[in-house]
Short mmCIF file of C-alpha atoms in Angstrom, two decimals:
data_model
loop_
_atom_site.label_atom_id
_atom_site.label_comp_id
_atom_site.label_asym_id
_atom_site.label_seq_id
_atom_site.Cartn_x
_atom_site.Cartn_y
_atom_site.Cartn_z
CA MET A 1 -0.28 -0.42 -0.17
CA ASP A 2 1.52 3.31 -0.60
CA ASP A 3 1.92 6.54 1.45
CA HIS A 4 -1.24 8.36 0.78
CA LEU A 5 -3.53 5.36 2.10
CA ARG A 6 -3.63 3.85 5.38
CA ALA A 7 -5.22 0.32 5.16
CA GLU A 8 -7.86 -0.86 7.33
CA ARG A 9 -9.74 -3.52 7.44
CA VAL A 10 -13.82 -2.36 6.79
CA SER A 11 -16.99 -4.03 6.15
CA PRO A 12 -18.51 -2.89 2.76
CA ARG A 13 -22.07 -1.12 3.03
CA GLY A 14 -25.01 -0.29 1.23
CA ARG A 15 -24.70 0.47 -2.71
CA ASP A 16 -27.31 3.46 -3.93
CA GLN A 17 -30.19 1.44 -5.49
CA GLY A 18 -30.18 2.44 -8.92
CA GLY A 19 -27.78 0.51 -9.28
CA ARG A 20 -23.81 0.68 -9.05
CA PRO A 21 -22.58 4.33 -8.86
CA ARG A 22 -19.83 5.36 -11.06
CA LEU A 23 -16.69 6.63 -9.53
CA LEU A 24 -13.41 8.39 -11.11
CA VAL A 25 -10.09 8.68 -9.22
CA VAL A 26 -8.20 11.39 -10.81
CA ASP A 27 -4.36 11.30 -9.85
CA ASP A 28 -1.02 11.74 -12.03
CA GLU A 29 0.92 9.35 -9.42
CA ALA A 30 -0.14 5.73 -11.09
CA ASP A 31 0.46 4.04 -7.46
CA ALA A 32 -1.80 6.46 -5.44
CA ARG A 33 -4.45 6.16 -8.37
CA GLU A 34 -4.37 2.42 -8.71
CA GLY A 35 -4.37 1.53 -5.01
CA LEU A 36 -7.12 3.84 -4.36
CA ALA A 37 -9.46 2.36 -7.26
CA ARG A 38 -8.93 -1.05 -6.08
CA ILE A 39 -10.43 0.10 -2.67
CA VAL A 40 -13.29 1.32 -4.02
CA ALA A 41 -13.98 -1.33 -6.58
CA GLY A 42 -13.99 -3.52 -3.72
CA TRP A 43 -17.14 -1.99 -1.80
CA GLY A 44 -19.02 -2.39 -5.10
CA TYR A 45 -18.37 0.90 -6.69
CA GLU A 46 -17.60 0.90 -10.42
CA VAL A 47 -14.26 2.78 -11.52
CA GLU A 48 -12.38 4.28 -13.76
CA THR A 49 -9.13 6.23 -13.45
CA ALA A 50 -7.44 9.38 -15.10
CA ALA A 51 -3.74 10.43 -15.09
CA SER A 52 -4.71 14.06 -15.83
CA ALA A 53 -6.78 16.86 -15.61
CA GLU A 54 -7.39 16.91 -19.12
CA ALA A 55 -8.43 13.14 -19.24
CA ALA A 56 -10.67 13.09 -16.58
CA LEU A 57 -12.30 16.04 -18.25
CA GLU A 58 -13.31 13.73 -21.39
CA LEU A 59 -14.24 10.58 -19.02
CA VAL A 60 -16.51 13.23 -16.87
CA ASP A 61 -18.80 13.71 -20.55
CA GLU A 62 -18.22 10.10 -21.65
CA TYR A 63 -18.11 7.97 -18.59
CA ARG A 64 -20.61 10.70 -16.52
CA PRO A 65 -19.48 9.01 -13.02
CA ASP A 66 -21.37 10.32 -9.99
CA VAL A 67 -18.51 11.25 -8.20
CA VAL A 68 -15.15 12.11 -8.66
CA ILE A 69 -12.38 11.65 -6.00
CA THR A 70 -9.20 13.74 -7.37
CA ASP A 71 -5.81 15.06 -6.10
CA LEU A 72 -6.06 18.42 -5.24
CA VAL A 73 -2.36 19.19 -7.09
CA LEU A 74 -2.07 18.07 -10.65
CA PRO A 75 0.14 18.85 -13.05
CA GLU A 76 -0.77 21.51 -15.95
CA MET A 77 -4.39 22.40 -14.34
CA ASP A 78 -4.88 22.10 -10.61
CA GLY A 79 -8.14 20.54 -8.47
CA LEU A 80 -9.61 23.90 -8.35
CA LYS A 81 -9.71 24.74 -11.72
CA LEU A 82 -10.71 21.21 -12.74
CA LEU A 83 -13.49 21.60 -10.29
CA GLU A 84 -14.84 24.63 -12.56
CA ARG A 85 -14.61 23.03 -15.39
CA MET A 86 -16.36 19.91 -14.30
CA ARG A 87 -18.92 22.09 -12.84
CA GLU A 88 -19.66 23.02 -16.51
CA ALA A 89 -20.58 19.66 -17.61
CA ALA A 90 -23.81 18.31 -18.87
CA ARG A 91 -24.20 16.44 -15.25
CA PRO A 92 -21.94 17.52 -12.53
CA PRO A 93 -20.42 15.08 -10.75
CA VAL A 94 -20.18 14.88 -6.72
CA VAL A 95 -16.31 16.04 -6.12
CA LEU A 96 -13.90 14.76 -3.35
CA LEU A 97 -10.88 16.54 -3.20
CA LEU A 98 -7.56 14.72 -1.55
CA THR A 99 -5.11 17.37 0.15
CA GLY A 100 -1.88 17.33 1.76
CA HIS A 101 -2.21 18.87 5.26
CA ALA A 102 -0.49 22.19 4.07
CA SER A 103 -3.06 22.96 1.23
CA VAL A 104 -6.36 22.04 3.65
CA GLU A 105 -6.87 25.79 3.28
CA THR A 106 -7.11 25.74 -0.34
CA ALA A 107 -9.58 22.76 0.16
CA VAL A 108 -12.11 24.63 2.07
CA GLU A 109 -11.84 27.66 -0.53
CA ALA A 110 -12.62 24.30 -3.12
CA MET A 111 -15.52 23.67 -1.22
CA ARG A 112 -16.85 27.04 -1.20
CA ARG A 113 -17.26 27.20 -5.12
CA GLY A 114 -18.71 23.62 -4.85
CA ALA A 115 -16.85 20.61 -3.83
CA ALA A 116 -18.91 18.46 -1.96
CA ASP A 117 -16.02 17.32 1.27
CA PHE A 118 -12.05 16.45 1.38
CA LEU A 119 -10.00 14.41 3.20
CA THR A 120 -6.09 15.05 3.64
CA LYS A 121 -3.52 13.01 3.09
CA PRO A 122 -2.56 9.66 3.77
CA VAL A 123 -6.40 9.33 3.85
CA GLU A 124 -8.14 6.97 6.49
CA VAL A 125 -9.81 4.01 4.54
CA ALA A 126 -12.83 4.00 6.89
CA GLN A 127 -13.33 7.75 6.60
CA LEU A 128 -12.86 7.62 2.92
CA GLN A 129 -15.93 5.07 3.11
CA VAL A 130 -18.11 7.25 5.49
CA ARG A 131 -17.52 10.59 3.12
CA LEU A 132 -17.68 8.42 -0.30
CA GLU A 133 -21.20 7.33 1.08
CA LYS A 134 -22.65 11.10 1.74
CA ALA A 135 -21.13 11.38 -1.30
CA ILE A 136 -22.94 9.23 -3.38
CA ALA A 137 -26.31 9.92 -1.52
CA ARG A 138 -25.86 13.60 -2.58
CA ALA A 139 -25.62 12.35 -6.18
CA ALA A 140 -29.03 10.97 -5.84
CA LEU A 141 -30.51 13.36 -4.79
CA GLY A 142 -29.32 15.68 -7.21
CA ARG A 143 -30.35 12.94 -9.98
CA GLU A 144 -34.16 13.08 -8.33
CA VAL A 145 -33.86 17.39 -7.99
CA ASP A 146 -32.78 17.14 -11.80
CA LEU A 147 -35.59 15.01 -12.82
CA LEU A 148 -38.15 17.40 -11.14
CA LEU A 149 -36.52 20.01 -12.45
CA HIS A 150 -37.10 18.68 -16.30
CA GLN A 151 -40.36 17.92 -15.23
CA LEU A 152 -41.49 21.28 -14.33
CA ARG A 153 -39.70 22.45 -16.93
CA ASP A 154 -41.69 20.46 -19.64
CA SER A 155 -44.96 21.58 -18.11
CA GLY A 156 -43.86 25.42 -19.00
CA ARG A 157 -42.92 26.50 -15.92
CA PHE A 158 -39.29 26.51 -13.88
CA GLY A 159 -39.56 28.47 -10.50
CA GLN A 160 -41.76 31.82 -11.19
CA LEU A 161 -41.02 31.80 -15.04
CA ALA A 162 -43.77 30.49 -17.05
CA GLY A 163 -43.69 29.59 -21.02
CA GLN A 164 -44.21 26.61 -22.94
CA SER A 165 -42.77 28.03 -26.02
CA PRO A 166 -39.46 26.57 -27.70
CA ALA A 167 -37.79 30.51 -27.13
CA MET A 168 -38.80 29.78 -23.47
CA GLN A 169 -37.69 26.10 -23.40
CA GLU A 170 -34.07 27.27 -24.29
CA VAL A 171 -33.98 30.02 -21.68
CA TYR A 172 -34.67 27.27 -19.15
CA ARG A 173 -31.82 24.78 -20.56
CA TRP A 174 -29.61 27.76 -20.10
CA ILE A 175 -30.84 28.75 -16.22
CA GLU A 176 -30.28 25.18 -15.52
CA LEU A 177 -26.69 25.26 -17.21
CA ALA A 178 -25.72 28.37 -15.09
CA ALA A 179 -27.38 27.15 -12.08
CA SER A 180 -25.11 24.11 -12.01
CA SER A 181 -21.77 26.15 -12.35
CA THR A 182 -20.57 29.10 -9.99
CA ALA A 183 -19.38 30.90 -13.29
CA PRO A 184 -20.94 34.36 -13.40
CA VAL A 185 -24.05 35.32 -15.83
CA LEU A 186 -25.09 37.73 -17.76
CA ILE A 187 -28.83 38.07 -18.70
CA LEU A 188 -29.91 40.26 -21.46
CA GLY A 189 -33.41 41.05 -22.48
CA GLU A 190 -35.08 44.12 -23.05
CA SER A 191 -37.45 45.99 -19.52
CA GLY A 192 -40.29 43.02 -18.57
CA THR A 193 -38.79 40.52 -19.95
CA GLY A 194 -37.68 38.66 -16.38
CA LYS A 195 -34.47 39.32 -15.89
CA GLU A 196 -34.48 39.27 -12.04
CA LEU A 197 -36.65 36.61 -12.19
CA VAL A 198 -34.24 34.44 -14.48
CA ALA A 199 -31.34 35.89 -11.86
CA ARG A 200 -33.04 34.60 -8.83
CA THR A 201 -33.85 31.20 -10.79
CA ILE A 202 -30.26 30.40 -10.99
CA HIS A 203 -29.56 31.19 -7.71
CA GLU A 204 -32.53 29.22 -6.50
CA HIS A 205 -30.97 25.95 -8.00
CA SER A 206 -27.76 26.49 -7.26
CA SER A 207 -25.05 25.25 -4.70
CA ARG A 208 -25.93 28.57 -3.42
CA ALA A 209 -29.33 28.45 -2.57
CA GLY A 210 -28.89 28.67 0.95
CA GLY A 211 -27.14 31.78 0.79
CA PRO A 212 -28.65 35.59 0.40
CA PHE A 213 -29.79 36.79 -2.96
CA VAL A 214 -29.00 40.60 -3.18
CA THR A 215 -29.65 42.78 -6.06
CA VAL A 216 -28.66 46.27 -6.51
CA ASN A 217 -30.39 48.61 -9.46
CA CYS A 218 -27.28 49.93 -10.81
CA ALA A 219 -29.58 52.92 -13.14
CA ALA A 220 -31.21 53.78 -9.51
CA ILE A 221 -28.35 54.67 -7.46
CA PRO A 222 -26.48 58.03 -8.03
CA GLU A 223 -23.07 58.23 -9.05
CA THR A 224 -21.67 59.58 -5.43
CA LEU A 225 -23.39 56.35 -3.51
CA ILE A 226 -22.92 53.29 -5.57
CA GLU A 227 -19.20 52.71 -4.41
CA SER A 228 -20.54 53.03 -0.54
CA GLU A 229 -23.80 50.68 -1.61
CA ILE A 230 -21.95 47.89 -3.32
CA PHE A 231 -18.58 47.93 -1.34
CA GLY A 232 -20.29 49.35 2.01
CA HIS A 233 -18.07 52.14 4.25
CA GLU A 234 -16.56 52.73 7.56
CA ARG A 235 -17.49 55.21 10.06
CA GLY A 236 -16.31 58.61 9.21
CA ALA A 237 -14.94 57.38 5.37
CA PHE A 238 -16.92 60.51 4.23
CA THR A 239 -19.03 63.11 5.35
CA GLY A 240 -22.48 61.64 6.96
CA ALA A 241 -20.73 58.58 7.34
CA SER A 242 -21.57 58.14 11.41
CA GLU A 243 -21.22 54.27 11.38
CA ARG A 244 -19.88 51.45 9.59
CA ARG A 245 -22.00 49.96 6.72
CA LEU A 246 -21.80 46.82 5.01
CA GLY A 247 -21.88 46.81 1.46
CA CYS A 248 -23.59 44.12 -1.08
CA PHE A 249 -20.69 42.42 -1.27
CA GLU A 250 -20.75 41.95 2.01
CA LEU A 251 -24.69 41.02 2.26
CA ALA A 252 -24.32 38.43 -0.82
CA CYS A 253 -21.62 36.62 1.26
CA GLY A 254 -22.10 32.94 0.79
CA GLY A 255 -25.03 33.43 -1.74
CA SER A 256 -25.48 35.93 -5.13
CA LEU A 257 -25.31 39.41 -5.90
CA PHE A 258 -27.91 40.54 -8.77
CA LEU A 259 -26.06 43.96 -10.81
CA ASP A 260 -29.40 44.71 -12.83
CA GLU A 261 -28.85 47.12 -15.65
CA ILE A 262 -24.86 47.19 -15.00
CA ALA A 263 -24.44 49.03 -18.28
CA GLU A 264 -25.73 51.86 -16.52
CA MET A 265 -22.84 51.66 -14.02
CA ASP A 266 -20.11 54.56 -13.98
CA VAL A 267 -17.01 53.42 -16.18
CA LEU A 268 -14.91 54.71 -13.33
CA MET A 269 -17.10 52.46 -10.91
CA GLN A 270 -16.57 49.79 -13.51
CA ALA A 271 -13.02 49.39 -13.53
CA LYS A 272 -13.36 48.80 -9.73
CA LEU A 273 -15.64 46.10 -10.01
CA LEU A 274 -13.60 44.27 -12.41
CA ARG A 275 -10.50 44.60 -9.84
CA VAL A 276 -12.69 42.59 -7.28
CA LEU A 277 -14.17 40.20 -9.85
CA GLN A 278 -10.10 39.47 -10.69
CA GLY A 279 -8.59 39.79 -7.22
CA ALA A 280 -11.69 38.65 -5.16
CA SER A 281 -11.32 40.98 -2.63
CA PHE A 282 -12.48 44.42 -2.20
CA ARG A 283 -11.87 47.18 0.83
CA ARG A 284 -14.84 49.09 2.51
CA LEU A 285 -14.63 52.76 1.73
CA GLY A 286 -12.01 54.22 4.44
CA GLY A 287 -10.88 50.98 5.47
CA LYS A 288 -7.61 49.48 5.50
CA SER A 289 -8.08 45.62 5.62
CA GLU A 290 -8.79 43.23 2.35
CA ILE A 291 -12.27 41.66 2.96
CA VAL A 292 -13.11 38.06 0.76
CA ALA A 293 -15.76 38.46 -2.05
CA ASP A 294 -17.48 35.24 -1.54
CA ALA A 295 -20.79 36.89 -3.98
CA ARG A 296 -21.52 34.43 -7.33
CA ILE A 297 -22.20 37.63 -10.03
CA ILE A 298 -25.22 37.75 -11.90
CA ALA A 299 -25.17 40.87 -14.01
CA ALA A 300 -28.37 41.92 -16.21
CA THR A 301 -28.75 44.81 -18.65
CA ASN A 302 -31.49 45.77 -21.21
CA ARG A 303 -28.98 47.18 -23.83
CA ASP A 304 -26.94 45.64 -26.69
CA PRO A 305 -23.69 44.30 -25.36
CA ALA A 306 -22.33 45.44 -29.29
CA GLU A 307 -23.64 49.39 -28.73
CA ALA A 308 -23.27 49.29 -25.62
CA LEU A 309 -19.18 48.71 -25.99
CA ALA A 310 -19.30 51.15 -28.99
CA SER A 311 -20.88 54.05 -26.87
CA GLY A 312 -18.59 53.52 -24.33
CA LYS A 313 -21.25 52.64 -21.34
CA LEU A 314 -19.42 49.04 -20.79
CA ARG A 315 -15.86 48.35 -20.38
CA GLU A 316 -14.83 45.68 -22.70
CA ASP A 317 -12.77 43.96 -19.94
CA LEU A 318 -16.03 43.57 -17.57
CA LEU A 319 -18.18 42.39 -20.38
CA TYR A 320 -15.28 39.71 -20.94
CA ARG A 321 -15.40 38.92 -17.05
CA ILE A 322 -19.55 38.17 -16.66
CA ASN A 323 -20.18 36.74 -19.98
CA VAL A 324 -19.12 33.27 -18.98
CA PHE A 325 -23.23 32.57 -19.26
CA THR A 326 -25.14 34.56 -21.51
CA ILE A 327 -28.71 34.08 -21.45
CA GLN A 328 -31.09 36.19 -24.02
CA LEU A 329 -35.04 36.85 -23.00
CA PRO A 330 -37.51 36.73 -25.41
CA PRO A 331 -40.08 39.32 -25.19
CA LEU A 332 -43.56 38.41 -24.94
CA ARG A 333 -44.04 39.52 -28.98
CA GLU A 334 -41.73 37.00 -29.99
CA ARG A 335 -43.55 34.32 -27.90
CA VAL A 336 -46.83 35.44 -28.66
CA ASP A 337 -48.32 31.29 -28.10
CA ASP A 338 -46.80 31.26 -24.92
CA ILE A 339 -49.76 33.86 -23.85
CA GLN A 340 -53.14 31.39 -23.50
CA HIS A 341 -50.29 29.33 -21.28
CA LEU A 342 -49.96 32.17 -19.22
CA VAL A 343 -53.66 32.77 -18.85
CA ARG A 344 -54.53 29.46 -18.34
CA LEU A 345 -51.81 29.39 -15.05
CA LEU A 346 -53.98 32.75 -13.79
CA ILE A 347 -56.96 31.03 -13.78
CA GLU A 348 -55.79 28.07 -12.08
CA GLU A 349 -54.37 29.70 -9.68
CA PHE A 350 -57.03 32.24 -9.19
CA ASN A 351 -59.44 28.76 -8.98
CA ALA A 352 -57.37 27.38 -6.45
CA ARG A 353 -57.48 30.51 -4.03
CA GLU A 354 -61.09 31.62 -4.66
CA ASN A 355 -62.18 27.82 -4.76
CA ARG A 356 -63.71 28.58 -7.76
CA SER A 357 -64.37 26.71 -11.15
CA VAL A 358 -63.88 29.05 -13.95
CA LYS A 359 -63.06 27.22 -17.57
CA GLY A 360 -61.76 30.25 -19.18
CA PRO A 361 -61.20 33.55 -20.45
CA THR A 362 -64.05 35.25 -22.68
CA PRO A 363 -62.93 34.10 -26.19
CA MET A 364 -61.08 37.04 -28.09
CA GLU A 365 -62.36 36.17 -31.71
CA ASP A 366 -64.71 38.85 -31.09
CA ALA A 367 -62.01 41.26 -31.05
CA PRO A 368 -59.65 39.86 -33.95
CA VAL A 369 -58.02 43.99 -34.52
CA MET A 370 -56.81 43.73 -30.93
CA SER A 371 -53.10 44.90 -30.66
CA LEU A 372 -50.14 43.47 -28.61
CA ARG A 373 -49.89 46.61 -26.56
CA GLU A 374 -54.18 45.75 -26.19
CA MET A 375 -53.74 42.11 -25.06
CA GLU A 376 -50.82 42.91 -22.76
CA ARG A 377 -52.72 45.28 -20.80
CA LEU A 378 -55.88 43.13 -20.92
CA LEU A 379 -53.35 39.99 -19.29
CA ILE A 380 -52.24 42.50 -16.57
CA VAL A 381 -55.68 43.30 -15.55
CA ARG A 382 -57.21 40.24 -15.54
CA ALA A 383 -53.91 38.80 -13.42
CA LEU A 384 -54.68 42.14 -10.92
CA ASP A 385 -58.48 40.93 -10.88
CA ALA A 386 -57.83 36.91 -10.18
CA PHE A 387 -55.76 38.31 -7.30
CA ASP A 388 -57.55 40.68 -6.06
CA TYR A 389 -54.94 43.26 -7.07
CA ASP A 390 -52.28 41.23 -4.66
CA LYS A 391 -49.11 42.38 -7.23
CA PRO A 392 -46.59 40.67 -5.94
CA ARG A 393 -48.30 37.20 -7.06
CA ALA A 394 -49.66 38.87 -9.87
CA ALA A 395 -45.82 39.66 -11.19
CA ALA A 396 -45.12 36.09 -10.14
CA THR A 397 -47.76 34.25 -12.51
CA LEU A 398 -46.93 36.73 -15.49
CA GLY A 399 -43.81 35.71 -15.13
CA ILE A 400 -41.94 39.37 -14.53
CA SER A 401 -40.64 41.04 -11.83
CA LEU A 402 -42.55 43.85 -9.22
CA LYS A 403 -40.48 46.51 -10.61
CA THR A 404 -41.90 45.70 -14.19
CA LEU A 405 -45.30 45.10 -13.24
CA TYR A 406 -45.48 48.84 -11.69
CA ASN A 407 -43.01 50.14 -14.72
CA LYS A 408 -46.15 48.38 -17.20
CA LEU A 409 -48.88 49.36 -15.12
CA ALA A 410 -47.69 53.08 -15.29
CA LYS A 411 -47.35 52.39 -18.70
CA TYR A 412 -50.72 51.48 -19.40
CA GLY A 413 -52.34 53.94 -17.05
CA ILE A 414 -53.65 50.72 -14.74
CA PRO A 415 -54.95 51.85 -11.31
CA LEU A 416 -52.62 51.06 -8.63
CA ALA A 417 -55.82 49.87 -6.31
CA LYS A 418 -58.62 47.63 -7.11
CA PRO A 419 -61.28 50.40 -8.60
CA GLU A 420 -64.77 50.18 -7.06
CA ARG A 421 -67.70 48.37 -8.50
#
């Protein structure tokens, strides 16, 4: 037995009920790799091995392991980079890291990025078996969740989003991919297409779902205040700073930070944001100590990125950083087929809440000159009526944010309160 493993006699335990779980062992040292593979194969698991990160990535796509056990230190690509690449797979595996005592801090950072657990070398076999069983259970749970998500998506719902059109199915597919990763996301779409709902759905289905979801509307905050809003400030940092204030990066620690309308942020502030994304740390205004930035960035803009770059509204280097996943949201006029589906969902929720049995809306055949603008206004009014002017519920069922609903109420002259009958 090699120096990385201490053998103990242990009894085999149960397997995943769906069949033999698949494991992938990654280590550039042949003795350690093969020795570990023999041990886990003896517990009844199906095992493949890889001597490099590149070989491991190929097997993740082809072999589709449930769990990957990988050394943190690998040639050409370290375990952290390998972890990020595996998280982008169509079916990301659960990852267990093996690390020397000197790199425990790095392993903890890897867990923040999505690794399930880590073990220090030399590995105690009994401890490995317990951790591995937990990882297998986590992988099985992940498959069940994926199945439920697919069922929801096929029914035309994904979180608070609704729509069965091919365009929305494509949006759901990208949301699933983004949710399985920790990389930055850029959401594009006109005002009212549901960018914040998409950001929230990504967060709620990601490994950071247990953390906070913090929203910053970059267009609504004055340039003189946005740096303090995002990074926070110390007492006395400027006139009026009577106490320490935490910024959005700290408030979103362990979760996701949604930067809405990022192209409206001042370009100097964009440069400061870029430095945080590159260095993963920041300082409060007036502060001296560096603070770790542990928040996933999800950004959105209603501008065309190419036009924003050409006009100087958006820095190219910042766009490069945040544009790992791009999700383009179609406006309702490009998915008119979804209107009937949205109306049906409204009626179903109304019937459930009011214990009614409404079959459907009045047919629109009587008004064939009706414009899309008129149809949208009618849909909003019916949603408000269905929920007795409960605007958050109406917005959620319509698949738009509450902010967008208020904008449309003003646009169409719809009263904020329920009219007297």
